[in-house]
JSON list of C-alpha atoms and ligand atoms in Angstrom, two decimals:
[
{"chain": "A", "resi": 150, "resn": "MET", "atom": "CA", "xyz": [-69.16, -9.60, -77.15]},
{"chain": "A", "resi": 151, "resn": "SER", "atom": "CA", "xyz": [-67.44, -7.30, -74.71]},
{"chain": "A", "resi": 152, "resn": "ILE", "atom": "CA", "xyz": [-64.75, -8.02, -72.16]},
{"chain": "A", "resi": 153, "resn": "LYS", "atom": "CA", "xyz": [-67.44, -7.61, -69.49]},
{"chain": "A", "resi": 154, "resn": "ASN", "atom": "CA", "xyz": [-69.25, -10.67, -70.85]},
{"chain": "A", "resi": 155, "resn": "TYR", "atom": "CA", "xyz": [-66.24, -12.77, -69.89]},
{"chain": "A", "resi": 156, "resn": "PHE", "atom": "CA", "xyz": [-64.76, -11.09, -66.82]},
{"chain": "A", "resi": 157, "resn": "ASP", "atom": "CA", "xyz": [-66.10, -9.45, -63.69]},
{"chain": "A", "resi": 158, "resn": "ILE", "atom": "CA", "xyz": [-63.94, -6.55, -62.56]},
{"chain": "A", "resi": 159, "resn": "GLN", "atom": "CA", "xyz": [-63.06, -8.51, -59.40]},
{"chain": "A", "resi": 160, "resn": "GLU", "atom": "CA", "xyz": [-61.21, -10.96, -61.62]},
{"chain": "A", "resi": 161, "resn": "LEU", "atom": "CA", "xyz": [-58.95, -8.22, -62.94]},
{"chain": "A", "resi": 162, "resn": "VAL", "atom": "CA", "xyz": [-58.21, -6.06, -59.87]},
{"chain": "A", "resi": 163, "resn": "CYS", "atom": "CA", "xyz": [-57.10, -6.63, -56.29]},
{"chain": "A", "resi": 164, "resn": "PRO", "atom": "CA", "xyz": [-59.57, -6.40, -53.38]},
{"chain": "A", "resi": 165, "resn": "HIS", "atom": "CA", "xyz": [-58.10, -3.03, -52.30]},
{"chain": "A", "resi": 166, "resn": "VAL", "atom": "CA", "xyz": [-59.04, -1.41, -55.58]},
{"chain": "A", "resi": 167, "resn": "TYR", "atom": "CA", "xyz": [-62.36, -3.19, -55.86]},
{"chain": "A", "resi": 168, "resn": "ASP", "atom": "CA", "xyz": [-63.40, -2.17, -52.33]},
{"chain": "A", "resi": 169, "resn": "LYS", "atom": "CA", "xyz": [-62.79, 1.47, -53.10]},
{"chain": "A", "resi": 170, "resn": "PHE", "atom": "CA", "xyz": [-63.82, 1.74, -56.73]},
{"chain": "A", "resi": 171, "resn": "GLY", "atom": "CA", "xyz": [-66.12, -1.18, -57.54]},
{"chain": "A", "resi": 172, "resn": "LEU", "atom": "CA", "xyz": [-67.11, -1.13, -61.20]},
{"chain": "A", "resi": 173, "resn": "TYR", "atom": "CA", "xyz": [-65.31, 2.20, -61.67]},
{"chain": "A", "resi": 174, "resn": "ALA", "atom": "CA", "xyz": [-62.09, 0.20, -61.50]},
{"chain": "A", "resi": 175, "resn": "TRP", "atom": "CA", "xyz": [-62.47, -0.60, -65.21]},
{"chain": "A", "resi": 176, "resn": "GLN", "atom": "CA", "xyz": [-61.04, 2.90, -65.78]},
{"chain": "A", "resi": 177, "resn": "PHE", "atom": "CA", "xyz": [-57.60, 1.80, -64.62]},
{"chain": "A", "resi": 178, "resn": "PHE", "atom": "CA", "xyz": [-56.99, -0.54, -67.53]},
{"chain": "A", "resi": 179, "resn": "ASP", "atom": "CA", "xyz": [-55.18, 0.26, -70.71]},
{"chain": "A", "resi": 180, "resn": "PRO", "atom": "CA", "xyz": [-57.85, -0.33, -73.37]},
{"chain": "A", "resi": 181, "resn": "ARG", "atom": "CA", "xyz": [-55.30, -2.20, -75.45]},
{"chain": "A", "resi": 182, "resn": "LEU", "atom": "CA", "xyz": [-54.92, -4.82, -72.73]},
{"chain": "A", "resi": 183, "resn": "LEU", "atom": "CA", "xyz": [-58.68, -5.33, -72.58]},
{"chain": "A", "resi": 184, "resn": "ASP", "atom": "CA", "xyz": [-58.86, -5.62, -76.39]},
{"chain": "A", "resi": 185, "resn": "VAL", "atom": "CA", "xyz": [-56.10, -8.22, -76.42]},
{"chain": "A", "resi": 186, "resn": "LEU", "atom": "CA", "xyz": [-57.62, -10.18, -73.54]},
{"chain": "A", "resi": 187, "resn": "LEU", "atom": "CA", "xyz": [-61.00, -10.27, -75.29]},
{"chain": "A", "resi": 188, "resn": "VAL", "atom": "CA", "xyz": [-59.46, -11.53, -78.54]},
{"chain": "A", "resi": 189, "resn": "ILE", "atom": "CA", "xyz": [-57.53, -14.23, -76.72]},
{"chain": "A", "resi": 190, "resn": "ARG", "atom": "CA", "xyz": [-60.59, -15.28, -74.70]},
{"chain": "A", "resi": 191, "resn": "GLU", "atom": "CA", "xyz": [-62.81, -15.52, -77.77]},
{"chain": "A", "resi": 192, "resn": "GLY", "atom": "CA", "xyz": [-60.15, -17.11, -79.94]},
{"chain": "A", "resi": 193, "resn": "ILE", "atom": "CA", "xyz": [-59.06, -19.73, -77.45]},
{"chain": "A", "resi": 194, "resn": "GLY", "atom": "CA", "xyz": [-62.67, -20.49, -76.48]},
{"chain": "A", "resi": 195, "resn": "LYS", "atom": "CA", "xyz": [-61.97, -21.56, -72.90]},
{"chain": "A", "resi": 196, "resn": "PRO", "atom": "CA", "xyz": [-62.32, -19.87, -69.51]},
{"chain": "A", "resi": 197, "resn": "ILE", "atom": "CA", "xyz": [-59.39, -17.65, -68.52]},
{"chain": "A", "resi": 198, "resn": "ILE", "atom": "CA", "xyz": [-58.57, -17.30, -64.84]},
{"chain": "A", "resi": 199, "resn": "VAL", "atom": "CA", "xyz": [-56.79, -14.13, -63.73]},
{"chain": "A", "resi": 200, "resn": "ASN", "atom": "CA", "xyz": [-57.80, -13.41, -60.11]},
{"chain": "A", "resi": 201, "resn": "ASN", "atom": "CA", "xyz": [-60.15, -15.62, -58.13]},
{"chain": "A", "resi": 202, "resn": "TRP", "atom": "CA", "xyz": [-60.13, -13.95, -54.69]},
{"chain": "A", "resi": 203, "resn": "SER", "atom": "CA", "xyz": [-63.79, -12.98, -54.97]},
{"chain": "A", "resi": 204, "resn": "SER", "atom": "CA", "xyz": [-64.77, -16.64, -55.25]},
{"chain": "A", "resi": 205, "resn": "GLY", "atom": "CA", "xyz": [-62.53, -17.74, -52.36]},
{"chain": "A", "resi": 206, "resn": "GLY", "atom": "CA", "xyz": [-59.31, -18.41, -54.30]},
{"chain": "A", "resi": 207, "resn": "ASN", "atom": "CA", "xyz": [-55.76, -17.30, -53.58]},
{"chain": "A", "resi": 208, "resn": "PHE", "atom": "CA", "xyz": [-55.13, -15.14, -56.63]},
{"chain": "A", "resi": 209, "resn": "SER", "atom": "CA", "xyz": [-55.50, -11.40, -56.06]},
{"chain": "A", "resi": 210, "resn": "GLN", "atom": "CA", "xyz": [-52.40, -9.85, -57.61]},
{"chain": "A", "resi": 211, "resn": "ARG", "atom": "CA", "xyz": [-52.49, -11.22, -61.15]},
{"chain": "A", "resi": 212, "resn": "GLY", "atom": "CA", "xyz": [-54.19, -8.22, -62.76]},
{"chain": "A", "resi": 213, "resn": "LEU", "atom": "CA", "xyz": [-53.96, -4.60, -61.61]},
{"chain": "A", "resi": 214, "resn": "ARG", "atom": "CA", "xyz": [-51.73, -4.24, -58.54]},
{"chain": "A", "resi": 215, "resn": "CYS", "atom": "CA", "xyz": [-51.96, -1.28, -56.17]},
{"chain": "A", "resi": 216, "resn": "ASN", "atom": "CA", "xyz": [-49.59, 0.10, -53.56]},
{"chain": "A", "resi": 217, "resn": "CYS", "atom": "CA", "xyz": [-51.35, -1.92, -50.84]},
{"chain": "A", "resi": 218, "resn": "CYS", "atom": "CA", "xyz": [-50.79, -5.26, -52.63]},
{"chain": "A", "resi": 219, "resn": "MET", "atom": "CA", "xyz": [-48.20, -7.51, -50.95]},
{"chain": "A", "resi": 220, "resn": "ILE", "atom": "CA", "xyz": [-45.90, -7.79, -53.97]},
{"chain": "A", "resi": 221, "resn": "VAL", "atom": "CA", "xyz": [-45.70, -4.00, -54.20]},
{"chain": "A", "resi": 222, "resn": "ARG", "atom": "CA", "xyz": [-45.50, -3.36, -50.46]},
{"chain": "A", "resi": 223, "resn": "ASP", "atom": "CA", "xyz": [-42.65, -5.86, -50.11]},
{"chain": "A", "resi": 224, "resn": "LYS", "atom": "CA", "xyz": [-40.62, -4.12, -52.82]},
{"chain": "A", "resi": 225, "resn": "THR", "atom": "CA", "xyz": [-41.30, -0.72, -51.27]},
{"chain": "A", "resi": 226, "resn": "ALA", "atom": "CA", "xyz": [-40.28, -1.94, -47.81]},
{"chain": "A", "resi": 227, "resn": "LEU", "atom": "CA", "xyz": [-36.94, -3.06, -49.29]},
{"chain": "A", "resi": 228, "resn": "GLU", "atom": "CA", "xyz": [-36.62, 0.27, -51.11]},
{"chain": "A", "resi": 229, "resn": "LYS", "atom": "CA", "xyz": [-36.56, -1.64, -54.39]},
{"chain": "A", "resi": 230, "resn": "LEU", "atom": "CA", "xyz": [-37.80, 0.02, -57.54]},
{"chain": "A", "resi": 231, "resn": "TYR", "atom": "CA", "xyz": [-40.95, -1.59, -58.87]},
{"chain": "A", "resi": 232, "resn": "VAL", "atom": "CA", "xyz": [-42.49, -0.35, -62.10]},
{"chain": "A", "resi": 233, "resn": "SER", "atom": "CA", "xyz": [-44.31, -3.46, -63.31]},
{"chain": "A", "resi": 234, "resn": "ALA", "atom": "CA", "xyz": [-46.88, -3.16, -66.08]},
{"chain": "A", "resi": 235, "resn": "HIS", "atom": "CA", "xyz": [-49.29, -4.64, -63.51]},
{"chain": "A", "resi": 236, "resn": "LEU", "atom": "CA", "xyz": [-49.24, -1.24, -61.76]},
{"chain": "A", "resi": 237, "resn": "GLN", "atom": "CA", "xyz": [-50.46, 0.51, -64.88]},
{"chain": "A", "resi": 238, "resn": "GLY", "atom": "CA", "xyz": [-53.33, -1.78, -65.83]},
{"chain": "A", "resi": 239, "resn": "MET", "atom": "CA", "xyz": [-51.23, -3.00, -68.73]},
{"chain": "A", "resi": 240, "resn": "ALA", "atom": "CA", "xyz": [-50.61, -6.61, -67.66]},
{"chain": "A", "resi": 241, "resn": "VAL", "atom": "CA", "xyz": [-52.32, -9.81, -66.60]},
{"chain": "A", "resi": 242, "resn": "ASP", "atom": "CA", "xyz": [-51.09, -13.18, -65.42]},
{"chain": "A", "resi": 243, "resn": "PHE", "atom": "CA", "xyz": [-53.54, -15.96, -66.19]},
{"chain": "A", "resi": 244, "resn": "ASN", "atom": "CA", "xyz": [-54.29, -19.60, -66.73]},
{"chain": "A", "resi": 245, "resn": "VAL", "atom": "CA", "xyz": [-56.49, -21.03, -69.45]},
{"chain": "A", "resi": 246, "resn": "GLN", "atom": "CA", "xyz": [-58.69, -23.83, -68.25]},
{"chain": "A", "resi": 247, "resn": "GLY", "atom": "CA", "xyz": [-57.45, -27.14, -69.65]},
{"chain": "A", "resi": 248, "resn": "MET", "atom": "CA", "xyz": [-54.21, -25.77, -71.14]},
{"chain": "A", "resi": 249, "resn": "ASN", "atom": "CA", "xyz": [-50.73, -25.51, -69.69]},
{"chain": "A", "resi": 250, "resn": "THR", "atom": "CA", "xyz": [-48.39, -22.52, -70.10]},
{"chain": "A", "resi": 251, "resn": "GLN", "atom": "CA", "xyz": [-46.58, -24.10, -73.04]},
{"chain": "A", "resi": 252, "resn": "GLU", "atom": "CA", "xyz": [-49.83, -24.77, -74.88]},
{"chain": "A", "resi": 253, "resn": "VAL", "atom": "CA", "xyz": [-51.01, -21.19, -74.38]},
{"chain": "A", "resi": 254, "resn": "HIS", "atom": "CA", "xyz": [-47.65, -19.84, -75.58]},
{"chain": "A", "resi": 255, "resn": "GLU", "atom": "CA", "xyz": [-47.92, -22.04, -78.68]},
{"chain": "A", "resi": 256, "resn": "TRP", "atom": "CA", "xyz": [-51.47, -20.83, -79.27]},
{"chain": "A", "resi": 257, "resn": "LEU", "atom": "CA", "xyz": [-50.31, -17.21, -79.05]},
{"chain": "A", "resi": 258, "resn": "LYS", "atom": "CA", "xyz": [-47.50, -17.88, -81.54]},
{"chain": "A", "resi": 259, "resn": "LYS", "atom": "CA", "xyz": [-49.84, -19.53, -84.01]},
{"chain": "A", "resi": 260, "resn": "ASN", "atom": "CA", "xyz": [-52.55, -16.90, -83.66]},
{"chain": "A", "resi": 261, "resn": "GLN", "atom": "CA", "xyz": [-50.51, -13.73, -83.30]},
{"chain": "A", "resi": 262, "resn": "ILE", "atom": "CA", "xyz": [-52.10, -12.35, -86.48]},
{"chain": "A", "resi": 263, "resn": "LEU", "atom": "CA", "xyz": [-55.34, -12.01, -84.48]},
{"chain": "A", "resi": 264, "resn": "LEU", "atom": "CA", "xyz": [-53.81, -9.72, -81.85]},
{"chain": "A", "resi": 265, "resn": "PRO", "atom": "CA", "xyz": [-55.20, -6.18, -82.17]},
{"chain": "A", "resi": 266, "resn": "HIS", "atom": "CA", "xyz": [-52.13, -4.66, -80.50]},
{"chain": "A", "resi": 267, "resn": "PRO", "atom": "CA", "xyz": [-48.53, -5.77, -79.99]},
{"chain": "A", "resi": 268, "resn": "ILE", "atom": "CA", "xyz": [-47.94, -7.59, -76.72]},
{"chain": "A", "resi": 269, "resn": "ARG", "atom": "CA", "xyz": [-45.08, -8.84, -74.63]},
{"chain": "A", "resi": 270, "resn": "VAL", "atom": "CA", "xyz": [-45.14, -12.38, -73.27]},
{"chain": "A", "resi": 271, "resn": "GLU", "atom": "CA", "xyz": [-42.86, -13.53, -70.46]},
{"chain": "A", "resi": 272, "resn": "GLU", "atom": "CA", "xyz": [-41.20, -16.68, -71.75]},
{"chain": "A", "resi": 273, "resn": "ASN", "atom": "CA", "xyz": [-39.94, -18.20, -68.51]},
{"chain": "A", "resi": 274, "resn": "THR", "atom": "CA", "xyz": [-43.07, -18.25, -66.36]},
{"chain": "A", "resi": 275, "resn": "ASP", "atom": "CA", "xyz": [-43.87, -21.47, -64.59]},
{"chain": "A", "resi": 276, "resn": "GLY", "atom": "CA", "xyz": [-47.54, -22.21, -64.08]},
{"chain": "A", "resi": 277, "resn": "TRP", "atom": "CA", "xyz": [-49.10, -19.08, -65.55]},
{"chain": "A", "resi": 278, "resn": "VAL", "atom": "CA", "xyz": [-49.02, -16.89, -68.64]},
{"chain": "A", "resi": 279, "resn": "HIS", "atom": "CA", "xyz": [-47.95, -13.24, -68.41]},
{"chain": "A", "resi": 280, "resn": "ILE", "atom": "CA", "xyz": [-48.98, -10.83, -71.15]},
{"chain": "A", "resi": 281, "resn": "ASP", "atom": "CA", "xyz": [-48.72, -7.06, -71.23]},
{"chain": "A", "resi": 282, "resn": "VAL", "atom": "CA", "xyz": [-49.06, -4.23, -73.70]},
{"chain": "A", "resi": 283, "resn": "ARG", "atom": "CA", "xyz": [-45.82, -2.50, -72.77]},
{"chain": "A", "resi": 284, "resn": "SER", "atom": "CA", "xyz": [-44.41, -3.46, -76.13]},
{"chain": "A", "resi": 285, "resn": "ASP", "atom": "CA", "xyz": [-41.86, -1.97, -78.49]},
{"chain": "A", "resi": 286, "resn": "GLY", "atom": "CA", "xyz": [-44.72, -1.95, -80.98]},
{"chain": "A", "resi": 287, "resn": "PHE", "atom": "CA", "xyz": [-42.77, -3.45, -83.86]},
{"chain": "A", "resi": 288, "resn": "ARG", "atom": "CA", "xyz": [-43.64, -7.12, -83.49]},
{"chain": "A", "resi": 289, "resn": "ALA", "atom": "CA", "xyz": [-46.97, -8.79, -82.70]},
{"chain": "A", "resi": 290, "resn": "ILE", "atom": "CA", "xyz": [-45.27, -10.58, -79.83]},
{"chain": "A", "resi": 291, "resn": "THR", "atom": "CA", "xyz": [-42.10, -9.64, -78.00]},
{"chain": "A", "resi": 292, "resn": "TRP", "atom": "CA", "xyz": [-40.86, -12.49, -75.83]},
{"chain": "A", "resi": 293, "resn": "PHE", "atom": "CA", "xyz": [-38.98, -11.48, -72.70]},
{"chain": "A", "resi": 294, "resn": "LYS", "atom": "CA", "xyz": [-37.44, -13.05, -69.63]},
{"chain": "A", "resi": 295, "resn": "GLY", "atom": "CA", "xyz": [-38.98, -11.87, -66.36]},
{"chain": "B", "resi": 277, "resn": "ZN", "atom": "ZN1", "xyz": [-54.03, -3.96, -54.04]}
]
């Protein structure tokens, strides 16, 4: 199966990017992130929710973020540097249906051998899981504090 069997592009980008690029927005993702997300989705065997704005939900900034996204605009307005992996198509925040953050973190630890590329996981998130492929490349999983 391909990542596109499990996710619509709207689930991975903000409305700003989708409105302008539609399906061409797949180009903005680091292929390693998509590989990792596919392996996690197939391995864990449950729906993964990144963004849900296109189905009326509140999440729109959990995948690719652009300069028009609120999180980014707010940092810019304060003249604060912001170089999140979310800006580079290298990160997603997500929930797995029926599992809490702790359970997903445990699953990742137990199944890290499956990961096709090294990832970073934010260890102190509350209510979601953050993964990205901005890794040092030496370990399957690098845990970091956001
Ligand atoms: Zn945006």
